[in-house]
Amino acid sequence: MPTINLRKYYPFLNEDCFVEVSDEIAEAFLLAKRQEDNYHHRAWYHKAYYSLDRSDGIENSILHTEPSPEEILIRKVSMQQLYEALDHLPPIQARRVYAHYILGMKKVDIARAEGVNSSGVCDSVRKGVRNLRRYFEKKKWME
């Protein structure tokens, strides 16, 4: 029975770990190593090192896939539920939660725009989120 060093196949191991394996397993490890070496040699020979940062749209096509009709419907229903819940908040909390989470404004910027203390905006947003959570639970929208 051949002995293999697991550190060679598992790079996160810090120490050598020798294990006796059957002939079939040793042959499978050897075959996998040869295939990987052949792949790297072919990539080197054909200069097949591709980057997604080529500005030819490859990266965008991978990262930004079109949502399915089901995802579009779920997103639409979720937004309708969110706006309905925002309508049940006090106006100040609704305005601040909307500005922070939907518009992406920082709490300091909201406070500066409204001419109030930033701690008041933080408290208002926190209470607004708590009230939204309660409303969602009351309507049984949270799962």
C-alpha positions in Angstrom: 0.0 0.0 0.0 1.5 3.4 -1.0 1.9 6.2 1.5 0.8 9.7 0.5 1.5 13.1 2.2 -1.9 14.8 2.8 -0.1 18.2 3.0 0.6 18.0 -0.7 -3.2 17.8 -1.4 -4.5 20.0 1.4 -2.6 23.3 1.5 -4.2 24.4 4.8 -2.3 21.6 6.7 0.7 23.0 8.5 2.5 19.7 9.1 3.2 16.6 7.1 0.6 13.9 7.5 1.4 10.6 6.0 -1.4 8.1 5.3 -1.4 4.7 3.8 -4.0 4.4 1.0 -5.1 1.7 -1.4 -3.6 1.4 -4.8 -6.8 2.7 -6.5 -6.8 5.9 -4.4 -3.2 6.6 -4.9 -3.7 6.2 -8.7 -6.7 8.6 -8.6 -4.6 11.2 -6.8 -1.8 10.7 -9.3 -4.3 11.0 -12.2 -5.8 14.2 -10.8 -2.4 15.7 -10.3 -1.4 14.9 -13.9 -4.6 16.4 -15.2 -4.1 19.6 -13.2 -0.5 19.9 -14.4 -1.6 19.3 -18.0 -4.3 22.0 -17.7 -1.7 24.6 -16.3 0.8 23.7 -19.1 -1.9 24.1 -21.8 -2.9 27.5 -20.3 0.7 28.6 -20.2 1.4 27.3 -23.8 -1.6 29.0 -25.3 -1.2 32.1 -23.1 -4.8 31.6 -22.0 -4.7 33.8 -18.9 -8.0 35.7 -19.0 -9.0 38.5 -16.8 -12.5 39.7 -16.2 -11.2 43.3 -16.1 -10.9 43.6 -19.9 -13.8 46.1 -20.3 -15.5 44.0 -22.9 -18.6 43.2 -20.9 -17.7 39.7 -19.6 -17.6 40.8 -16.0 -20.9 42.6 -16.3 -22.6 39.7 -18.0 -21.5 37.4 -15.2 -22.3 39.7 -12.3 -25.5 41.3 -13.5 -27.8 38.5 -14.7 -31.4 39.2 -15.6 -33.8 38.4 -12.8 -36.4 35.7 -13.4 -40.1 36.7 -13.6 -40.6 35.1 -10.2 -37.8 37.3 -8.7 -39.4 40.4 -10.3 -42.8 39.6 -8.8 -41.3 38.9 -5.4 -39.4 42.1 -5.4 -42.5 44.1 -6.5 -44.7 42.5 -3.8 -42.0 43.1 -1.2 -41.7 46.8 -2.1 -45.5 47.2 -2.0 -45.5 45.7 1.5 -42.6 47.9 2.6 -44.4 51.1 1.3 -47.6 50.0 3.1 -45.7 49.5 6.3 -43.9 52.8 5.9 -47.4 54.5 5.6 -48.2 53.2 9.1 -45.2 54.8 10.7 -45.2 58.3 12.1 -44.2 60.8 9.3 -40.9 61.7 10.8 -39.8 58.1 11.3 -41.1 57.1 7.8 -39.2 60.0 6.2 -35.9 59.2 8.0 -36.2 55.4 7.5 -36.9 56.0 3.8 -34.0 58.4 3.4 -31.6 56.1 5.2 -32.5 52.7 3.7 -34.1 53.5 0.4 -32.2 56.6 -0.7 -28.9 55.4 1.0 -28.3 58.7 2.9 -26.1 58.7 6.0 -27.8 59.5 9.3 -25.5 62.5 9.8 -26.6 63.9 6.4 -30.2 63.4 7.3 -29.7 65.3 10.5 -27.9 68.1 8.8 -30.6 68.4 6.2 -33.4 68.5 8.8 -31.4 70.7 11.2 -31.6 68.3 14.1 -29.1 66.4 16.3 -27.7 63.2 14.7 -28.5 61.1 17.8 -32.2 62.0 17.3 -32.1 60.7 13.8 -30.3 57.5 14.9 -33.0 56.9 17.6 -35.8 57.7 15.1 -34.4 55.3 12.5 -33.9 52.5 15.1 -37.5 53.0 16.4 -38.8 53.1 12.9 -37.2 49.8 12.0 -38.5 48.3 15.2 -42.0 49.5 14.3 -41.7 48.1 10.8 -40.7 44.8 12.2 -43.7 44.8 14.5 -46.0 45.7 11.6 -44.6 42.9 9.4 -45.0 40.4 12.3 -48.6 41.6 12.9 -49.4 41.2 9.2 -47.6 37.8 9.2 -45.3 38.9 6.3 -42.1 37.8 8.1 -41.2 34.1 7.8 
